[in-house]
Every structure is written in structure tokens, then in C-alpha cells.
Short mmCIF file of C-alpha atoms in Angstrom, two decimals:
data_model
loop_
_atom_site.label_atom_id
_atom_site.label_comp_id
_atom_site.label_asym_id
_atom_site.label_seq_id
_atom_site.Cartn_x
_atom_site.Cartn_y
_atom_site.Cartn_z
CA UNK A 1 114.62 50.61 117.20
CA UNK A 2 116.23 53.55 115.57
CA UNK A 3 117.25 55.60 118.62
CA UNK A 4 117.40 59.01 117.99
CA UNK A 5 117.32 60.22 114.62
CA UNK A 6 118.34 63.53 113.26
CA UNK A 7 118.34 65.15 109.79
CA UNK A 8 119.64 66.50 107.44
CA UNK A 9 122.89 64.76 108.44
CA UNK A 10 124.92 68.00 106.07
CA UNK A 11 123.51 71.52 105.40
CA UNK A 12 125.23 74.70 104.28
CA UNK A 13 123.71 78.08 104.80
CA UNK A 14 124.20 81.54 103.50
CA UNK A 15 124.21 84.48 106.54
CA UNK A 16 120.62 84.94 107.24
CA UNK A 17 118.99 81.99 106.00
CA UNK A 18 116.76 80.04 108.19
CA UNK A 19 115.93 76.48 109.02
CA UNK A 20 115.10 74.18 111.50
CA UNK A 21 117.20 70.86 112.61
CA UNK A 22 114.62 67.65 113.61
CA UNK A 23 115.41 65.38 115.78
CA UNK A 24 112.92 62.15 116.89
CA UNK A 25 113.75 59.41 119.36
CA UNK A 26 111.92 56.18 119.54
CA UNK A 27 112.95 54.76 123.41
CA UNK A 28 109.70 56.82 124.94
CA UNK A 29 112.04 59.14 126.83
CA UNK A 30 110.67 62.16 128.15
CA UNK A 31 113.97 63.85 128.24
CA UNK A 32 115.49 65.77 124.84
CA UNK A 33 118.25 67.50 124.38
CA UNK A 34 119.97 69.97 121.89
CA UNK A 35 123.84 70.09 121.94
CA UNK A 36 126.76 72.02 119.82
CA UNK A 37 130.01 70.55 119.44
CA UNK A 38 132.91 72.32 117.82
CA UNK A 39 136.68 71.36 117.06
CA UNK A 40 138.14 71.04 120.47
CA UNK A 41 135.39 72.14 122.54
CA UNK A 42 132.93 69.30 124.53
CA UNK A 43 129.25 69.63 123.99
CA UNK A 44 127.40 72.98 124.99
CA UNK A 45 123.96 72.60 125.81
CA UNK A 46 121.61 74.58 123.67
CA UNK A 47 118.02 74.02 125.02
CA UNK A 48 116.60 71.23 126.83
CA UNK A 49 113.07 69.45 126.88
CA UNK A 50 112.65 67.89 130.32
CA UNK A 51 109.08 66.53 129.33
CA UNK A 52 106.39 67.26 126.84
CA UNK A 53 105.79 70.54 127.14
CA UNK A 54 108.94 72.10 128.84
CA UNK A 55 111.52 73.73 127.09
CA UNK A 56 114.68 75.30 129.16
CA UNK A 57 117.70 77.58 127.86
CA UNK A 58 120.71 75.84 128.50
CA UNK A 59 124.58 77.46 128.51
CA UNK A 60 124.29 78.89 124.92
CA UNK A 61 120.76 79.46 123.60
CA UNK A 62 121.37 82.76 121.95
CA UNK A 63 120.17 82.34 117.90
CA UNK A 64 118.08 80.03 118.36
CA UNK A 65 114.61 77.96 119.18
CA UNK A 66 113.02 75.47 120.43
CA UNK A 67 109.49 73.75 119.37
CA UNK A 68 108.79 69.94 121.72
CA UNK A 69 106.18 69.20 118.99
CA UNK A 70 105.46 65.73 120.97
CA UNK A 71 107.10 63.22 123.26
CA UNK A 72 109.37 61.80 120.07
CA UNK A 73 110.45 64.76 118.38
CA UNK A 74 112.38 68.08 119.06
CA UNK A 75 113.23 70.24 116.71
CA UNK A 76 116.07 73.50 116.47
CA UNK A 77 115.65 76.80 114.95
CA UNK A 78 117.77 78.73 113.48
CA UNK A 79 116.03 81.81 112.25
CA UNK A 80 118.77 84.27 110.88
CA UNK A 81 121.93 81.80 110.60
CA UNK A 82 125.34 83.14 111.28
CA UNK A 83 128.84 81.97 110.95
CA UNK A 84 129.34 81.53 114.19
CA UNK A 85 126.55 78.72 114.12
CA UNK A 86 128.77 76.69 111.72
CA UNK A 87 128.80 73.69 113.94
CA UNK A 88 127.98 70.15 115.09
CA UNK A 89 124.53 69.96 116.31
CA UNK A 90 123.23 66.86 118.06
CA UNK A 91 120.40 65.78 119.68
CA UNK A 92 120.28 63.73 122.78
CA UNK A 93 117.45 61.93 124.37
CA UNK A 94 117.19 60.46 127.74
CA UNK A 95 114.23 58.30 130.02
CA UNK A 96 114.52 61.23 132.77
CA UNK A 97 115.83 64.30 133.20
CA UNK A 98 119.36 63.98 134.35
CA UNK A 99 119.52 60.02 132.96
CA UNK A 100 121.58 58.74 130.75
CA UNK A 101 121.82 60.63 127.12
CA UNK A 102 121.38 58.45 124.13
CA UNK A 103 123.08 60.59 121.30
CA UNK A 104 121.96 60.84 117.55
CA UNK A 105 124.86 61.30 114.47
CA UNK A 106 124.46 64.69 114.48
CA UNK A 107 124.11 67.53 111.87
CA UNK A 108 127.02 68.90 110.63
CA UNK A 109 126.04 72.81 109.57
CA UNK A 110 128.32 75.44 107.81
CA UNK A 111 127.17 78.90 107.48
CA UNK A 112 128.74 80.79 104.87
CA UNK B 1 134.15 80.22 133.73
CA UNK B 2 134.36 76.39 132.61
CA UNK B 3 133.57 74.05 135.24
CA UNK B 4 134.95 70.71 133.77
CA UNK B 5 138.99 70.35 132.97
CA UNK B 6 140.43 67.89 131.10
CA UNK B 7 143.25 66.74 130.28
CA UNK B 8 145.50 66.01 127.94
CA UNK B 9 143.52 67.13 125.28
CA UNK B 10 145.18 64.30 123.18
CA UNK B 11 147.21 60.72 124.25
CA UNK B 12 149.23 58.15 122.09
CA UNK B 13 149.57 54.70 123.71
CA UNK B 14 150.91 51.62 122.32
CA UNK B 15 148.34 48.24 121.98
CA UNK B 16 148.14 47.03 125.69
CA UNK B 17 149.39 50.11 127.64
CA UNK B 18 147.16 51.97 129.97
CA UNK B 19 145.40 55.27 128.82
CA UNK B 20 144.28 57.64 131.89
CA UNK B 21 142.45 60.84 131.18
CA UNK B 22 141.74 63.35 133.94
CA UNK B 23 139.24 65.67 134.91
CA UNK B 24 138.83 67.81 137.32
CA UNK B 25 135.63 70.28 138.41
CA UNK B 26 134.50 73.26 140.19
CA UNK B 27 131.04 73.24 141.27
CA UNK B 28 130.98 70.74 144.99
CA UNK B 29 127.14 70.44 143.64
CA UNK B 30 128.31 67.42 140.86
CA UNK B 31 127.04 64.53 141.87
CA UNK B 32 126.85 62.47 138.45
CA UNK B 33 130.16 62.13 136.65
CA UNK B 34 129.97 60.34 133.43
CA UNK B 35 132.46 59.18 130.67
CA UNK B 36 131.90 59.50 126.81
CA UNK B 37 133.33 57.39 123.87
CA UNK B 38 132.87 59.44 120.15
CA UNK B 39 134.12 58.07 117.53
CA UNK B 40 134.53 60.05 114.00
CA UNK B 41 131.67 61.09 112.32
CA UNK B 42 129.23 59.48 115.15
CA UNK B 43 127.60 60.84 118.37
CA UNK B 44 129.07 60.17 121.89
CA UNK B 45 127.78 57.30 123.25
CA UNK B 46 127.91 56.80 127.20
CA UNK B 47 130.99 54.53 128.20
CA UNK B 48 130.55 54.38 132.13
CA UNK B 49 129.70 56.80 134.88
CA UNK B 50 130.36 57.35 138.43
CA UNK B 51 127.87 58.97 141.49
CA UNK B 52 130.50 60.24 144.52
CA UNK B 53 129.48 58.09 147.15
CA UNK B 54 131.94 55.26 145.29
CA UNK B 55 135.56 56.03 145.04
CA UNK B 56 136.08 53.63 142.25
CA UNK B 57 134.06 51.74 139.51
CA UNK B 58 135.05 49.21 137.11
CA UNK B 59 133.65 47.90 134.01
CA UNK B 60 135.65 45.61 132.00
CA UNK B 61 138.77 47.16 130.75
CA UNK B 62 137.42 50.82 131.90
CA UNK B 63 137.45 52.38 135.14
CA UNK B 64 136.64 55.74 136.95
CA UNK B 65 138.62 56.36 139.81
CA UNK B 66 137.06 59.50 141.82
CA UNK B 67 138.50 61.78 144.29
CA UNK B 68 135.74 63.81 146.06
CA UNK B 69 138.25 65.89 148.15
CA UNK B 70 140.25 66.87 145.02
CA UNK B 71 137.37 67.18 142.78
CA UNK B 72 138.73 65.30 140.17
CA UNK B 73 137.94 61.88 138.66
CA UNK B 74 139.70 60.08 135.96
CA UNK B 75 138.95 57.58 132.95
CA UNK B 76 141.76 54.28 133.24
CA UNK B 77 142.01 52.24 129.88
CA UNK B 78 143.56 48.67 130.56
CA UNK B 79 145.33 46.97 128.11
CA UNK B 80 144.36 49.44 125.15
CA UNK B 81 143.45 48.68 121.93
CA UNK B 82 143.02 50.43 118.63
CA UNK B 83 139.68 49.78 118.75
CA UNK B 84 139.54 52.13 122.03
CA UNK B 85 140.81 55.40 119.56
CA UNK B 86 138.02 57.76 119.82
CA UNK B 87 137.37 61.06 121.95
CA UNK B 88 136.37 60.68 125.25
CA UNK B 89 134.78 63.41 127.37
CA UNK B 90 133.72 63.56 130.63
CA UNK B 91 130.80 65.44 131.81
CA UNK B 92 129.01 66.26 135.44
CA UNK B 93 125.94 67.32 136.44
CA UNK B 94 123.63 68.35 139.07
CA UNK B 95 120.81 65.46 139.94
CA UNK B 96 118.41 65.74 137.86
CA UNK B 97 118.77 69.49 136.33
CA UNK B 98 119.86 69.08 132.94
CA UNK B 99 120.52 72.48 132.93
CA UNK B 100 123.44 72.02 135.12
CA UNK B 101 125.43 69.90 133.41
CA UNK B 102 128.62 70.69 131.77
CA UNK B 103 131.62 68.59 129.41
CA UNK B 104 134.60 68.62 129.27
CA UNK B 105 137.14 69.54 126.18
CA UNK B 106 137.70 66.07 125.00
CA UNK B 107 140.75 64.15 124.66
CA UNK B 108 141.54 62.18 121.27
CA UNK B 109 143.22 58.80 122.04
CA UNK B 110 144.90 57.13 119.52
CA UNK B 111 145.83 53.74 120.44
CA UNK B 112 149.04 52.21 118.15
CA UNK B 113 149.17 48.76 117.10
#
């Protein structure tokens, strides 16, 4: 099993570019997850997926989207980059909503 | 307003000393309190959690001790190891409303040989 997988791993950006971060899990959890991390900050939660079907805003979903395009993947949207979305961005699965979160290695994005 | 302190934001212990992280929260609605290990260049990975009806829970060399009148619960590292450098972050959360959960800041631990 892979656990969750997330690409591209690096990606730089110019202001206003757009792209989408994917994200797939293997474990059949119904739970997904979108996270930022930046230096000396915890996680903030971007959007959330509690099943197929359901997407949620979580603390910081300003700039971006959501698509749950089935139970394994998730995918992130950014659709007019800015530098203030130069980040970590990881994606976190889990068998329930509220259960544990299985993490993926992230995506480390710099917009220039 | 962030709802999750912790603290120090970063520890040095010598091989075999304890490490103890703290955390402390806001919101009396917590009732899941878990511990993350990250180490560089990796996602966190869960390291061991804590629901308030325990006051203390030990796995191995780890251990959450939890104070539900204080609001505050802390990560105990036994006989550290530099294997054990990494950030660790502790999070809470609401039953089962992902929506509700918060981290904190993260401390770096750097364990010396």
C-alpha cells in the first residue's frame, strides 16, 4: 500500500498562474483532508472531504478549491496563485471523520 | 484567536534525558488530543493520542499526561534519543467535526548524542 500520495512533490509559480495539487489515498478512507504548513506555524486546515461527496471550508479556505473526484482522490485548486500561497501543502486521509490522519509528503509550492 | 499553545517552540536534550512539550487549549469542547512526530522533508505521522476521560497514557518511551481542569496536556519523552529529533505538534479536536480541529505551533527537538 502506498498511503496517501501527493504530487508534484516541488512546483514554483508566477503571481496568477493556476494549478491544481492531487492527492489519492489507497486505505479506503472516507475522510480527506487538505492542510498548509508554514515555517513555525502547525497545520491550518484548508478544506475537508468528510465522505464522497462533501466538501467543507476549514480555518483558511480563501484562494482556493476543492473537487472529491472519488473516494481515493482529492484534489486543491489554486486558480490565481499568490505569494502568500508559497507553502507546504499536504494531504491527509483518515477511515472517519475525526479518526486518525494518515499524512502524505507533501507539496512544497513557491509563488513568485 | 489560536486555540492550541505550545510550548517551547524548540528543546535540546542530551541522549537519555527526558523531553516534555506542553500544550495548553481554549475551547472546553476538545475531546481528542493527539501528538505528532514530523520529521524533515516528510509528513507528520500520528505518535499517540489522548481522549479526557484518562489522565495519563503511555506508550513505550512516550506519554501524554492530561490535565482537564487546566486545559493543558503534555508530550513526556523517556530516555531520548537522536532518533526522537523531529517536530512534534499537538492538535485537538471536536468528536468527529474535522472542522474543529486545530494544531499547535510545533516544537523542534533535537536530541544530542
Amino acid at each position: 500500500n502506498a498511503g496517501v500520495t501527493q504530487t508534484p512533490k516541488f512546483q514554483v509559480l508566477k503571481t496568477g498562474q493556476s494549478m491544481t495539487l492531487q492527492c489519492a489515498q489507497d486505505m479506503n478512507h472516507n475522510s480527506m483532508y487538505w492542510y498548509r504548513q508554514d515555517p513555525g506555524m502547525g497545520l491550518r486546515l484548508i478544506y475537508y472531504s468528510a465522505s464522497e461527496g462533501t466538501t467543507d471550508k476549514g480555518e483558511v479556505p480563501n484562494g482556493y478549491n476543492v473537487s472529491r473526484l472519488n473516494k481515493r482522490e482529492f484534489s486543491l485548486r489554486l486558480e490565481s496563485a499568490a505569494p502568500s500561497q508559497t507553502s507546504v501543502y499536504f494531504c491527509a486521509s483518515s477511515e472517519y471523520e475525526g479518526g486518525e490522519q494518515f499524512f502524505g509528503p507533501g507539496t512544497r509550492l513557491t509563488v513568485l | 484567536q489560536q486555540q492550541v499553545k505550545q510550548s517551547p517552540q524548540s528543546l535540546i536534550v542530551q541522549k537519555g534525558g527526558i523531553s516534555i512539550i506542553n500544550c495548553a487549549y481554549e475551547n472546553t469542547a476538545f475531546d481528542y488530543f493527539p501528538w505528532y512526530q514530523q520529521f524533515p522533508g516528510k509528513g507528520p505521522a500520528l505518535l499517540i493520542a489522548i481522549r479526557p476521560d484518562v489522565s495519563e497514557k503511555k506508550e513505550g518511551r512516550f506519554t501524554i499526561s492530561f490535565n482537564k481542569s487546566a486545559k493543558q496536556f503534555s508530550l513526556h519523552i523517556m530516555d531520548s534519543q537522536p532518533g526522537d529529533s523531529a517536530t512534534y505538534f499537538c492538535a485537538a479536536s471536536i468528536g468527529t467535526n474535522a472542522g474543529k480541529s486545530t494544531f499547535g505551533d510545533g516544537t523542534t527537538l533535537t536530541v544530542k548524542p
